[in-house]
Amino acid sequence: MTSAFLLAARGEPVPHTPVWFMRQAGRSLPEYLEVRKGVGMLESCMDPDLVTEITLQPVRRYGVDAAIFFSDIVLPLKAVGVDLDIKPGIGPVVAKPVETLADVEAIPDLTAEHVPYIDRAVRNLVSELGETPLIGFAGAPFTVASYLVEGGPSKEHARTKAMMFGAPDVWDALMRKIAGIAATYLEVQVGAGASAVQLFDSWAGALTPADYEAFVMPHSARVLERAGALGVPRIHFGVGTSNLLGLMGAAGADVVGVDWRTPLGDAIDRVGDRCVQGNLDPTLVFAPTEVMTARAAEIVEAGRRAKGHIFNLGHGVIPSTDPDQLKRLTEFVQTYPR
Ligand code: CP3
């Protein structure tokens, strides 16, 4: 039987609204904190047994309709030799930020040989998961470029956008480089058995629609096109992207991820004949259960008008989230009357 997640992603009738959570694996789970003791983030991403265990943890606990591969958007950069680390509580930090064309050209293209542990982890997972689909993912060119150019997390993305506006040739080369790496990274995951992919353009909301369309969309479109050739559904997600949802769909997504700021009904109008994913405010899990489930019900109801709807939070699970509350949310969505 085809999973509810894959049916929804293809816009086919579903037995129930499928649900999974961005960052469902991670610091909100005591069993995650336990296995990560003394193991660095990137180190854990390169250990197939650990990746398998961490990816399975939320599936066991919540019975979600899909697993998301445990990795990070900067892992493929690390794999090709970029000097970077993921610092606890901070995020990705790059030793020598990218400034020039020579800096871009010094980054090797990714090949499957760079990431044998990804292939192995995905194969292990697919056999362990049985009927539950595995979502592979990559960081989109703009969001990954922001880490490479800023050297770390940034609110304004000022250096990144300065390159975009002021050094178009360097920008174009950088975006092509990252797009190639992201597409190959997705090909490795799907080749090993992942049944859907999500392209995370978390920081695209920093752009106007015109700038997104001119400087970013063609590059993300190339990644989505290569993923599309593999025949799996493609989810395209960003934060604060209310006015970009139409373009993010048109870039080649089957499913557009929606953050919590845009009412799901508005998002459905903007994406046209595509599916949607989302979009409960991740802080609602801190409210009383009835308050959380009442909001979840509104989202499930709104989603009925979409070509297909996959329930999710509007961004990742906040680390202080009570896992029992996510368990109740999962059951609520899965048993909500059709
Ligand atoms: O469960 C899942 O969703 C899969 C795992 C996953 C991680 N990162 C693990 C992780 C996924 C899909 C990502 C993607 C990612 N990484 C994005 C896009 C999604 C988003 O949240 O918008 C971004 C922007 C990054 C970059 C990044 N990596 C950040 C901002 C951080 C958090 C820094 C911090 O510590 O608060 C990381 C580190 C990271 N990636 C952690 C996890 C579980 C935390 C590190 C840890 O547990 O030690």
mmCIF file of C-alpha atoms and ligand atoms in Angstrom:
data_model
loop_
_atom_site.group_PDB
_atom_site.id
_atom_site.type_symbol
_atom_site.label_atom_id
_atom_site.label_comp_id
_atom_site.label_asym_id
_atom_site.label_seq_id
_atom_site.Cartn_x
_atom_site.Cartn_y
_atom_site.Cartn_z
ATOM 1 C CA MET A 1 0.000 0.000 0.000
ATOM 2 C CA THR A 2 1.314 3.435 -0.879
ATOM 3 C CA SER A 3 1.940 5.599 2.176
ATOM 4 C CA ALA A 4 -0.373 8.514 2.978
ATOM 5 C CA PHE A 5 2.635 10.841 2.740
ATOM 6 C CA LEU A 6 3.467 9.844 -0.848
ATOM 7 C CA LEU A 7 -0.197 9.878 -1.893
ATOM 8 C CA ALA A 8 -0.620 13.422 -0.542
ATOM 9 C CA ALA A 9 2.631 14.551 -2.174
ATOM 10 C CA ARG A 10 1.264 13.331 -5.524
ATOM 11 C CA GLY A 11 -2.141 14.894 -4.970
ATOM 12 C CA GLU A 12 -3.918 11.523 -4.733
ATOM 13 C CA PRO A 13 -6.676 10.632 -2.227
ATOM 14 C CA VAL A 14 -5.385 9.818 1.267
ATOM 15 C CA PRO A 15 -6.690 7.608 4.116
ATOM 16 C CA HIS A 16 -5.713 10.380 6.592
ATOM 17 C CA THR A 17 -3.789 13.668 6.463
ATOM 18 C CA PRO A 18 -0.151 12.590 6.677
ATOM 19 C CA VAL A 19 2.081 14.270 9.258
ATOM 20 C CA TRP A 20 5.802 14.610 9.965
ATOM 21 C CA PHE A 21 7.845 17.362 11.608
ATOM 22 C CA MET A 22 10.867 19.295 10.426
ATOM 23 C CA ARG A 23 13.637 18.671 13.005
ATOM 24 C CA GLN A 24 11.636 15.759 14.422
ATOM 25 C CA ALA A 25 14.995 14.143 15.173
ATOM 26 C CA GLY A 26 17.129 16.195 17.494
ATOM 27 C CA ARG A 27 17.425 17.952 20.772
ATOM 28 C CA SER A 28 13.772 17.684 21.816
ATOM 29 C CA LEU A 29 14.287 13.920 22.265
ATOM 30 C CA PRO A 30 16.079 12.535 25.355
ATOM 31 C CA GLU A 31 17.111 9.456 23.354
ATOM 32 C CA TYR A 32 18.822 11.805 20.849
ATOM 33 C CA LEU A 33 20.740 13.656 23.565
ATOM 34 C CA GLU A 34 21.783 10.264 24.937
ATOM 35 C CA VAL A 35 23.288 8.903 21.689
ATOM 36 C CA ARG A 36 24.892 12.253 20.802
ATOM 37 C CA LYS A 37 26.863 12.434 24.092
ATOM 38 C CA GLY A 38 30.484 13.243 23.224
ATOM 39 C CA VAL A 39 29.856 13.039 19.455
ATOM 40 C CA GLY A 40 30.085 16.209 17.345
ATOM 41 C CA MET A 41 27.202 17.090 15.030
ATOM 42 C CA LEU A 42 29.105 16.560 11.753
ATOM 43 C CA GLU A 43 30.817 13.482 13.145
ATOM 44 C CA SER A 44 27.387 11.989 13.903
ATOM 45 C CA CYS A 45 26.211 12.761 10.346
ATOM 46 C CA MET A 46 29.122 10.691 8.963
ATOM 47 C CA ASP A 47 28.361 7.618 11.088
ATOM 48 C CA PRO A 48 25.771 5.465 9.253
ATOM 49 C CA ASP A 49 24.724 3.552 12.385
ATOM 50 C CA LEU A 50 24.172 6.746 14.341
ATOM 51 C CA VAL A 51 22.336 8.406 11.437
ATOM 52 C CA THR A 52 20.089 5.356 11.180
ATOM 53 C CA GLU A 53 19.338 5.326 14.906
ATOM 54 C CA ILE A 54 18.669 9.093 15.135
ATOM 55 C CA THR A 55 16.459 9.103 12.022
ATOM 56 C CA LEU A 56 14.385 6.212 13.425
ATOM 57 C CA GLN A 57 13.921 7.697 16.913
ATOM 58 C CA PRO A 58 11.005 10.019 16.084
ATOM 59 C CA VAL A 59 9.387 7.391 13.837
ATOM 60 C CA ARG A 60 9.320 4.936 16.750
ATOM 61 C CA ARG A 61 8.121 7.527 19.230
ATOM 62 C CA TYR A 62 5.474 9.347 17.207
ATOM 63 C CA GLY A 63 4.514 6.990 14.379
ATOM 64 C CA VAL A 64 4.848 9.884 11.914
ATOM 65 C CA ASP A 65 4.040 9.254 8.255
ATOM 66 C CA ALA A 66 7.581 9.949 7.037
ATOM 67 C CA ALA A 67 11.151 9.930 8.299
ATOM 68 C CA ILE A 68 13.558 12.739 7.441
ATOM 69 C CA PHE A 69 17.155 11.746 6.911
ATOM 70 C CA PHE A 70 19.352 12.953 9.773
ATOM 71 C CA SER A 71 22.071 15.146 8.315
ATOM 72 C CA ASP A 72 22.616 18.870 7.783
ATOM 73 C CA ILE A 73 22.525 21.253 4.852
ATOM 74 C CA VAL A 74 26.277 21.937 5.200
ATOM 75 C CA LEU A 75 27.294 18.244 5.326
ATOM 76 C CA PRO A 76 28.020 18.001 1.554
ATOM 77 C CA LEU A 77 30.304 21.061 1.819
ATOM 78 C CA LYS A 78 32.204 19.376 4.633
ATOM 79 C CA ALA A 79 32.367 16.237 2.490
ATOM 80 C CA VAL A 80 34.110 18.049 -0.389
ATOM 81 C CA GLY A 81 36.610 19.585 2.021
ATOM 82 C CA VAL A 82 35.280 23.027 2.966
ATOM 83 C CA ASP A 83 36.699 23.913 6.384
ATOM 84 C CA LEU A 84 33.571 24.257 8.525
ATOM 85 C CA ASP A 85 32.003 23.046 11.740
ATOM 86 C CA ILE A 86 28.574 23.054 13.356
ATOM 87 C CA LYS A 87 28.905 24.743 16.738
ATOM 88 C CA PRO A 88 26.343 23.808 19.411
ATOM 89 C CA GLY A 89 23.798 26.575 19.931
ATOM 90 C CA ILE A 90 25.232 28.603 17.004
ATOM 91 C CA GLY A 91 25.026 26.580 13.810
ATOM 92 C CA PRO A 92 27.370 26.196 10.840
ATOM 93 C CA VAL A 93 30.606 28.222 11.010
ATOM 94 C CA VAL A 94 32.900 28.466 7.973
ATOM 95 C CA ALA A 95 36.634 29.087 8.611
ATOM 96 C CA LYS A 96 37.325 31.080 5.408
ATOM 97 C CA PRO A 97 34.202 32.752 4.023
ATOM 98 C CA VAL A 98 33.841 32.856 0.237
ATOM 99 C CA GLU A 99 34.633 36.247 -1.343
ATOM 100 C CA THR A 100 36.140 35.793 -4.791
ATOM 101 C CA LEU A 101 35.726 33.716 -7.935
ATOM 102 C CA ALA A 102 38.911 31.866 -6.957
ATOM 103 C CA ASP A 103 37.299 30.975 -3.617
ATOM 104 C CA VAL A 104 34.311 29.516 -5.469
ATOM 105 C CA GLU A 105 36.490 27.619 -7.918
ATOM 106 C CA ALA A 106 38.472 26.124 -5.033
ATOM 107 C CA ILE A 107 35.347 24.242 -3.864
ATOM 108 C CA PRO A 108 35.282 20.808 -5.532
ATOM 109 C CA ASP A 109 32.087 19.475 -7.109
ATOM 110 C CA LEU A 110 30.461 16.700 -5.087
ATOM 111 C CA THR A 111 30.621 13.117 -6.327
ATOM 112 C CA ALA A 112 29.093 9.976 -4.795
ATOM 113 C CA GLU A 113 32.625 8.969 -3.713
ATOM 114 C CA HIS A 114 32.697 11.906 -1.277
ATOM 115 C CA VAL A 115 29.731 10.555 0.697
ATOM 116 C CA PRO A 116 29.839 6.728 0.932
ATOM 117 C CA TYR A 117 28.428 6.974 4.485
ATOM 118 C CA ILE A 118 25.299 8.730 3.157
ATOM 119 C CA ASP A 119 24.636 5.929 0.693
ATOM 120 C CA ARG A 120 25.122 3.357 3.454
ATOM 121 C CA ALA A 121 22.930 5.180 5.987
ATOM 122 C CA VAL A 122 20.081 5.612 3.482
ATOM 123 C CA ARG A 123 20.225 1.920 2.490
ATOM 124 C CA ASN A 124 20.161 0.833 6.164
ATOM 125 C CA LEU A 125 17.271 3.166 6.849
ATOM 126 C CA VAL A 126 15.144 2.151 3.909
ATOM 127 C CA SER A 127 15.357 -1.488 4.982
ATOM 128 C CA GLU A 128 14.586 -0.625 8.641
ATOM 129 C CA LEU A 129 11.734 1.739 7.791
ATOM 130 C CA GLY A 130 9.680 -0.754 5.797
ATOM 131 C CA GLU A 131 6.519 1.030 4.627
ATOM 132 C CA THR A 132 7.473 4.426 6.088
ATOM 133 C CA PRO A 133 8.993 6.643 3.382
ATOM 134 C CA LEU A 134 12.330 8.381 3.881
ATOM 135 C CA ILE A 135 12.651 12.047 2.882
ATOM 136 C CA GLY A 136 16.086 13.046 1.626
ATOM 137 C CA PHE A 137 17.047 16.713 1.699
ATOM 138 C CA ALA A 138 19.517 19.368 0.668
ATOM 139 C CA GLY A 139 20.047 23.035 1.378
ATOM 140 C CA ALA A 140 19.026 25.340 -1.469
ATOM 141 C CA PRO A 141 21.692 27.516 -3.123
ATOM 142 C CA PHE A 142 20.704 30.821 -1.450
ATOM 143 C CA THR A 143 20.548 29.450 2.093
ATOM 144 C CA VAL A 144 23.800 27.511 1.760
ATOM 145 C CA ALA A 145 25.471 30.515 0.091
ATOM 146 C CA SER A 146 24.550 32.610 3.100
ATOM 147 C CA TYR A 147 26.580 30.359 5.418
ATOM 148 C CA LEU A 148 29.515 30.256 2.976
ATOM 149 C CA VAL A 149 29.629 34.014 2.403
ATOM 150 C CA GLU A 150 28.777 35.244 5.917
ATOM 151 C CA GLY A 151 30.954 32.599 7.555
ATOM 152 C CA GLY A 152 28.141 31.744 9.973
ATOM 153 C CA PRO A 153 24.497 32.393 10.819
ATOM 154 C CA SER A 154 23.231 35.848 9.834
ATOM 155 C CA LYS A 155 20.031 37.810 10.311
ATOM 156 C CA GLU A 156 20.511 40.335 7.509
ATOM 157 C CA HIS A 157 22.485 38.241 4.978
ATOM 158 C CA ALA A 158 24.182 41.554 4.141
ATOM 159 C CA ARG A 159 27.456 40.185 2.723
ATOM 160 C CA THR A 160 25.562 37.558 0.779
ATOM 161 C CA LYS A 161 23.240 40.094 -0.794
ATOM 162 C CA ALA A 162 26.128 42.489 -1.402
ATOM 163 C CA MET A 163 27.727 39.763 -3.526
ATOM 164 C CA MET A 164 24.411 39.070 -5.252
ATOM 165 C CA PHE A 165 23.894 42.742 -6.153
ATOM 166 C CA GLY A 166 27.509 43.810 -6.638
ATOM 167 C CA ALA A 167 29.468 40.864 -8.002
ATOM 168 C CA PRO A 168 27.029 38.988 -10.251
ATOM 169 C CA ASP A 169 29.722 36.835 -11.856
ATOM 170 C CA VAL A 170 30.979 35.559 -8.490
ATOM 171 C CA TRP A 171 27.390 35.099 -7.337
ATOM 172 C CA ASP A 172 26.433 33.143 -10.434
ATOM 173 C CA ALA A 173 29.452 30.855 -10.091
ATOM 174 C CA LEU A 174 28.740 30.281 -6.401
ATOM 175 C CA MET A 175 25.072 29.501 -6.984
ATOM 176 C CA ARG A 176 25.940 27.102 -9.807
ATOM 177 C CA LYS A 177 28.506 25.405 -7.610
ATOM 178 C CA ILE A 178 26.080 24.921 -4.721
ATOM 179 C CA ALA A 179 23.224 23.887 -7.019
ATOM 180 C CA GLY A 180 25.416 21.159 -8.500
ATOM 181 C CA ILE A 181 26.438 19.940 -5.051
ATOM 182 C CA ALA A 182 22.833 19.951 -3.790
ATOM 183 C CA ALA A 183 21.530 18.083 -6.833
ATOM 184 C CA THR A 184 24.223 15.412 -6.591
ATOM 185 C CA TYR A 185 23.583 15.086 -2.847
ATOM 186 C CA LEU A 186 19.877 14.470 -3.573
ATOM 187 C CA GLU A 187 20.745 11.991 -6.333
ATOM 188 C CA VAL A 188 22.865 9.985 -3.890
ATOM 189 C CA GLN A 189 20.018 9.864 -1.356
ATOM 190 C CA VAL A 190 17.345 8.935 -3.896
ATOM 191 C CA GLY A 191 19.684 6.456 -5.595
ATOM 192 C CA ALA A 192 20.051 4.701 -2.238
ATOM 193 C CA GLY A 193 16.279 4.578 -1.710
ATOM 194 C CA ALA A 194 14.901 7.891 -0.385
ATOM 195 C CA SER A 195 11.335 8.249 -1.704
ATOM 196 C CA ALA A 196 10.931 12.045 -1.637
ATOM 197 C CA VAL A 197 13.172 15.089 -1.270
ATOM 198 C CA GLN A 198 12.902 18.453 0.452
ATOM 199 C CA LEU A 199 14.908 21.468 -0.663
ATOM 200 C CA PHE A 200 15.405 23.797 2.322
ATOM 201 C CA ASP A 201 15.669 27.457 1.340
ATOM 202 C CA SER A 202 15.162 28.605 4.901
ATOM 203 C CA TRP A 203 16.478 32.136 4.413
ATOM 204 C CA ALA A 204 14.934 32.920 0.983
ATOM 205 C CA GLY A 205 12.374 35.074 2.782
ATOM 206 C CA ALA A 206 15.072 37.765 2.999
ATOM 207 C CA LEU A 207 14.551 38.475 -0.724
ATOM 208 C CA THR A 208 12.027 40.484 -2.730
ATOM 209 C CA PRO A 209 10.136 38.444 -5.333
ATOM 210 C CA ALA A 210 12.005 40.218 -8.169
ATOM 211 C CA ASP A 211 15.424 39.482 -6.655
ATOM 212 C CA TYR A 212 14.423 35.905 -5.849
ATOM 213 C CA GLU A 213 13.306 35.415 -9.424
ATOM 214 C CA ALA A 214 16.415 36.950 -10.978
ATOM 215 C CA PHE A 215 19.221 35.738 -8.708
ATOM 216 C CA VAL A 216 18.029 32.602 -6.927
ATOM 217 C CA MET A 217 15.101 30.845 -8.560
ATOM 218 C CA PRO A 218 16.949 29.634 -11.705
ATOM 219 C CA HIS A 219 19.526 27.892 -9.510
ATOM 220 C CA SER A 220 16.979 26.247 -7.216
ATOM 221 C CA ALA A 221 15.036 25.278 -10.338
ATOM 222 C CA ARG A 222 18.060 23.369 -11.652
ATOM 223 C CA VAL A 223 18.292 21.402 -8.401
ATOM 224 C CA LEU A 224 14.572 20.611 -8.495
ATOM 225 C CA GLU A 225 14.788 19.656 -12.157
ATOM 226 C CA ARG A 226 17.545 17.120 -11.499
ATOM 227 C CA ALA A 227 15.580 15.758 -8.523
ATOM 228 C CA GLY A 228 12.461 15.570 -10.688
ATOM 229 C CA ALA A 229 14.282 13.382 -13.189
ATOM 230 C CA LEU A 230 14.529 10.786 -10.406
ATOM 231 C CA GLY A 231 10.738 10.513 -10.261
ATOM 232 C CA VAL A 232 10.289 11.384 -6.572
ATOM 233 C CA PRO A 233 8.074 14.160 -5.140
ATOM 234 C CA ARG A 234 9.917 17.406 -4.440
ATOM 235 C CA ILE A 235 9.074 19.639 -1.455
ATOM 236 C CA HIS A 236 10.377 23.230 -1.504
ATOM 237 C CA PHE A 237 10.402 25.063 1.838
ATOM 238 C CA GLY A 238 11.410 28.460 3.155
ATOM 239 C CA VAL A 239 10.678 30.733 6.115
ATOM 240 C CA GLY A 240 8.978 34.134 5.765
ATOM 241 C CA THR A 241 8.250 33.344 2.126
ATOM 242 C CA SER A 242 4.609 34.425 1.955
ATOM 243 C CA ASN A 243 5.189 36.554 -1.145
ATOM 244 C CA LEU A 244 7.510 33.953 -2.740
ATOM 245 C CA LEU A 245 5.226 30.915 -2.509
ATOM 246 C CA GLY A 246 4.087 31.145 -6.131
ATOM 247 C CA LEU A 247 7.670 31.414 -7.377
ATOM 248 C CA MET A 248 8.890 28.634 -5.090
ATOM 249 C CA GLY A 249 6.237 26.388 -6.585
ATOM 250 C CA ALA A 250 7.053 27.479 -10.126
ATOM 251 C CA ALA A 251 10.732 26.681 -9.486
ATOM 252 C CA GLY A 252 9.668 23.059 -9.905
ATOM 253 C CA ALA A 253 8.126 21.889 -6.628
ATOM 254 C CA ASP A 254 5.402 19.290 -6.310
ATOM 255 C CA VAL A 255 4.773 20.420 -2.727
ATOM 256 C CA VAL A 256 5.368 23.919 -1.350
ATOM 257 C CA GLY A 257 6.291 24.154 2.343
ATOM 258 C CA VAL A 258 4.545 27.000 4.156
ATOM 259 C CA ASP A 259 5.686 28.628 7.396
ATOM 260 C CA TRP A 260 3.153 29.568 10.084
ATOM 261 C CA ARG A 261 2.859 33.242 9.152
ATOM 262 C CA THR A 262 0.793 32.603 6.020
ATOM 263 C CA PRO A 263 -2.724 31.195 6.499
ATOM 264 C CA LEU A 264 -2.732 27.835 4.705
ATOM 265 C CA GLY A 265 -5.739 28.870 2.587
ATOM 266 C CA ASP A 266 -3.813 31.884 1.252
ATOM 267 C CA ALA A 267 -0.846 29.643 0.481
ATOM 268 C CA ILE A 268 -3.094 27.264 -1.454
ATOM 269 C CA ASP A 269 -4.312 30.177 -3.589
ATOM 270 C CA ARG A 270 -0.733 31.239 -4.283
ATOM 271 C CA VAL A 271 0.737 27.880 -5.300
ATOM 272 C CA GLY A 272 -1.965 26.988 -7.820
ATOM 273 C CA ASP A 273 -2.072 23.367 -8.887
ATOM 274 C CA ARG A 274 0.488 22.122 -6.354
ATOM 275 C CA CYS A 275 0.382 20.465 -2.967
ATOM 276 C CA VAL A 276 1.170 22.237 0.301
ATOM 277 C CA GLN A 277 2.935 21.263 3.505
ATOM 278 C CA GLY A 278 2.535 22.892 6.906
ATOM 279 C CA ASN A 279 1.922 24.958 8.850
ATOM 280 C CA LEU A 280 1.270 24.975 12.611
ATOM 281 C CA ASP A 281 3.175 27.616 14.583
ATOM 282 C CA PRO A 282 5.911 25.542 16.328
ATOM 283 C CA THR A 283 5.236 27.420 19.585
ATOM 284 C CA LEU A 284 1.652 26.080 19.722
ATOM 285 C CA VAL A 285 2.966 22.826 21.178
ATOM 286 C CA PHE A 286 3.699 24.853 24.338
ATOM 287 C CA ALA A 287 -0.016 25.756 24.654
ATOM 288 C CA PRO A 288 -2.577 23.492 26.368
ATOM 289 C CA THR A 289 -3.282 20.405 24.258
ATOM 290 C CA GLU A 290 -6.835 21.519 23.357
ATOM 291 C CA VAL A 291 -5.558 24.891 22.137
ATOM 292 C CA MET A 292 -2.907 23.173 19.996
ATOM 293 C CA THR A 293 -5.308 20.610 18.536
ATOM 294 C CA ALA A 294 -7.969 23.245 17.793
ATOM 295 C CA ARG A 295 -5.403 25.098 15.652
ATOM 296 C CA ALA A 296 -4.285 21.834 14.057
ATOM 297 C CA ALA A 297 -7.915 21.089 13.151
ATOM 298 C CA GLU A 298 -8.228 24.466 11.403
ATOM 299 C CA ILE A 299 -5.129 23.654 9.351
ATOM 300 C CA VAL A 300 -6.334 20.161 8.406
ATOM 301 C CA GLU A 301 -9.687 21.667 7.372
ATOM 302 C CA ALA A 302 -8.011 24.415 5.330
ATOM 303 C CA GLY A 303 -5.810 21.792 3.671
ATOM 304 C CA ARG A 304 -8.785 19.957 2.185
ATOM 305 C CA ARG A 305 -8.985 22.529 -0.604
ATOM 306 C CA ALA A 306 -5.385 21.871 -1.656
ATOM 307 C CA LYS A 307 -4.394 19.427 -4.392
ATOM 308 C CA GLY A 308 -2.700 17.575 -1.524
ATOM 309 C CA HIS A 309 -1.805 18.498 2.058
ATOM 310 C CA ILE A 310 0.968 17.178 4.295
ATOM 311 C CA PHE A 311 0.683 18.393 7.890
ATOM 312 C CA ASN A 312 3.847 19.813 9.479
ATOM 313 C CA LEU A 313 4.945 22.630 11.728
ATOM 314 C CA GLY A 314 5.675 25.962 10.071
ATOM 315 C CA HIS A 315 9.393 25.500 10.872
ATOM 316 C CA GLY A 316 11.498 23.052 12.880
ATOM 317 C CA VAL A 317 10.637 21.542 16.265
ATOM 318 C CA ILE A 318 11.924 23.866 19.009
ATOM 319 C CA PRO A 319 14.454 21.980 21.213
ATOM 320 C CA SER A 320 12.476 22.557 24.455
ATOM 321 C CA THR A 321 9.336 20.935 22.931
ATOM 322 C CA ASP A 322 7.686 18.227 25.046
ATOM 323 C CA PRO A 323 7.781 15.037 22.915
ATOM 324 C CA ASP A 324 4.498 13.845 24.481
ATOM 325 C CA GLN A 325 2.778 16.887 23.057
ATOM 326 C CA LEU A 326 4.101 16.062 19.538
ATOM 327 C CA LYS A 327 2.857 12.505 20.031
ATOM 328 C CA ARG A 328 -0.630 13.848 20.831
ATOM 329 C CA LEU A 329 -0.468 16.164 17.817
ATOM 330 C CA THR A 330 0.531 13.306 15.497
ATOM 331 C CA GLU A 331 -2.349 11.131 16.711
ATOM 332 C CA PHE A 332 -4.789 14.023 16.470
ATOM 333 C CA VAL A 333 -3.932 14.713 12.820
ATOM 334 C CA GLN A 334 -3.841 11.044 11.814
ATOM 335 C CA THR A 335 -7.250 10.274 13.380
ATOM 336 C CA TYR A 336 -8.983 13.514 12.379
ATOM 337 C CA PRO A 337 -12.138 12.481 10.485
ATOM 338 C CA ARG A 338 -11.845 12.774 6.705
HETATM 339 O O1 CP3 B 1 14.961 16.142 11.791
HETATM 340 C C1 CP3 B 1 15.354 16.808 10.792
HETATM 341 O O2 CP3 B 1 14.703 17.767 10.339
HETATM 342 C C2 CP3 B 1 16.592 16.359 10.044
HETATM 343 C C3 CP3 B 1 17.815 16.947 10.414
HETATM 344 C C4 CP3 B 1 18.226 18.346 9.988
HETATM 345 C C5 CP3 B 1 19.247 19.023 10.691
HETATM 346 N N1 CP3 B 1 19.507 20.177 10.013
HETATM 347 C C6 CP3 B 1 19.919 18.519 11.885
HETATM 348 C C7 CP3 B 1 20.548 19.488 12.794
HETATM 349 C C8 CP3 B 1 17.830 19.145 8.912
HETATM 350 C C9 CP3 B 1 16.753 18.901 7.892
HETATM 351 C C10 CP3 B 1 18.662 20.306 8.956
HETATM 352 C C11 CP3 B 1 18.602 21.384 7.935
HETATM 353 C C12 CP3 B 1 19.194 22.678 8.254
HETATM 354 N N2 CP3 B 1 20.395 22.957 8.841
HETATM 355 C C13 CP3 B 1 18.615 23.912 7.864
HETATM 356 C C14 CP3 B 1 17.335 24.067 7.126
HETATM 357 C C15 CP3 B 1 16.164 23.811 8.003
HETATM 358 C C16 CP3 B 1 15.822 24.932 8.933
HETATM 359 O O3 CP3 B 1 15.786 24.691 10.142
HETATM 360 O O4 CP3 B 1 15.530 26.040 8.423
HETATM 361 C C17 CP3 B 1 19.467 24.934 8.296
HETATM 362 C C18 CP3 B 1 19.242 26.412 8.126
HETATM 363 C C19 CP3 B 1 20.601 24.317 8.903
HETATM 364 C C20 CP3 B 1 21.790 24.973 9.488
HETATM 365 C C21 CP3 B 1 21.875 24.658 10.927
HETATM 366 N N3 CP3 B 1 22.413 23.489 11.419
HETATM 367 C C22 CP3 B 1 21.366 25.399 12.031
HETATM 368 C C23 CP3 B 1 20.701 26.755 11.944
HETATM 369 C C24 CP3 B 1 21.600 24.636 13.178
HETATM 370 C C25 CP3 B 1 21.144 24.922 14.606
HETATM 371 C C26 CP3 B 1 22.175 25.506 15.495
HETATM 372 C C27 CP3 B 1 21.785 25.241 16.947
HETATM 373 O O5 CP3 B 1 22.486 24.472 17.589
HETATM 374 O O6 CP3 B 1 20.756 25.776 17.379
HETATM 375 C C28 CP3 B 1 22.266 23.451 12.785
HETATM 376 C C29 CP3 B 1 22.676 22.341 13.656
HETATM 377 C C30 CP3 B 1 21.777 21.168 13.599
HETATM 378 N N4 CP3 B 1 21.337 20.559 12.457
HETATM 379 C C31 CP3 B 1 21.259 20.483 14.723
HETATM 380 C C32 CP3 B 1 20.500 19.413 14.222
HETATM 381 C C33 CP3 B 1 19.774 18.363 15.011
HETATM 382 C C34 CP3 B 1 21.540 20.822 16.176
HETATM 383 C C35 CP3 B 1 22.915 20.339 16.541
HETATM 384 C C36 CP3 B 1 22.940 19.394 17.697
HETATM 385 O O7 CP3 B 1 21.969 18.688 18.002
HETATM 386 O O8 CP3 B 1 24.037 19.315 18.297
#
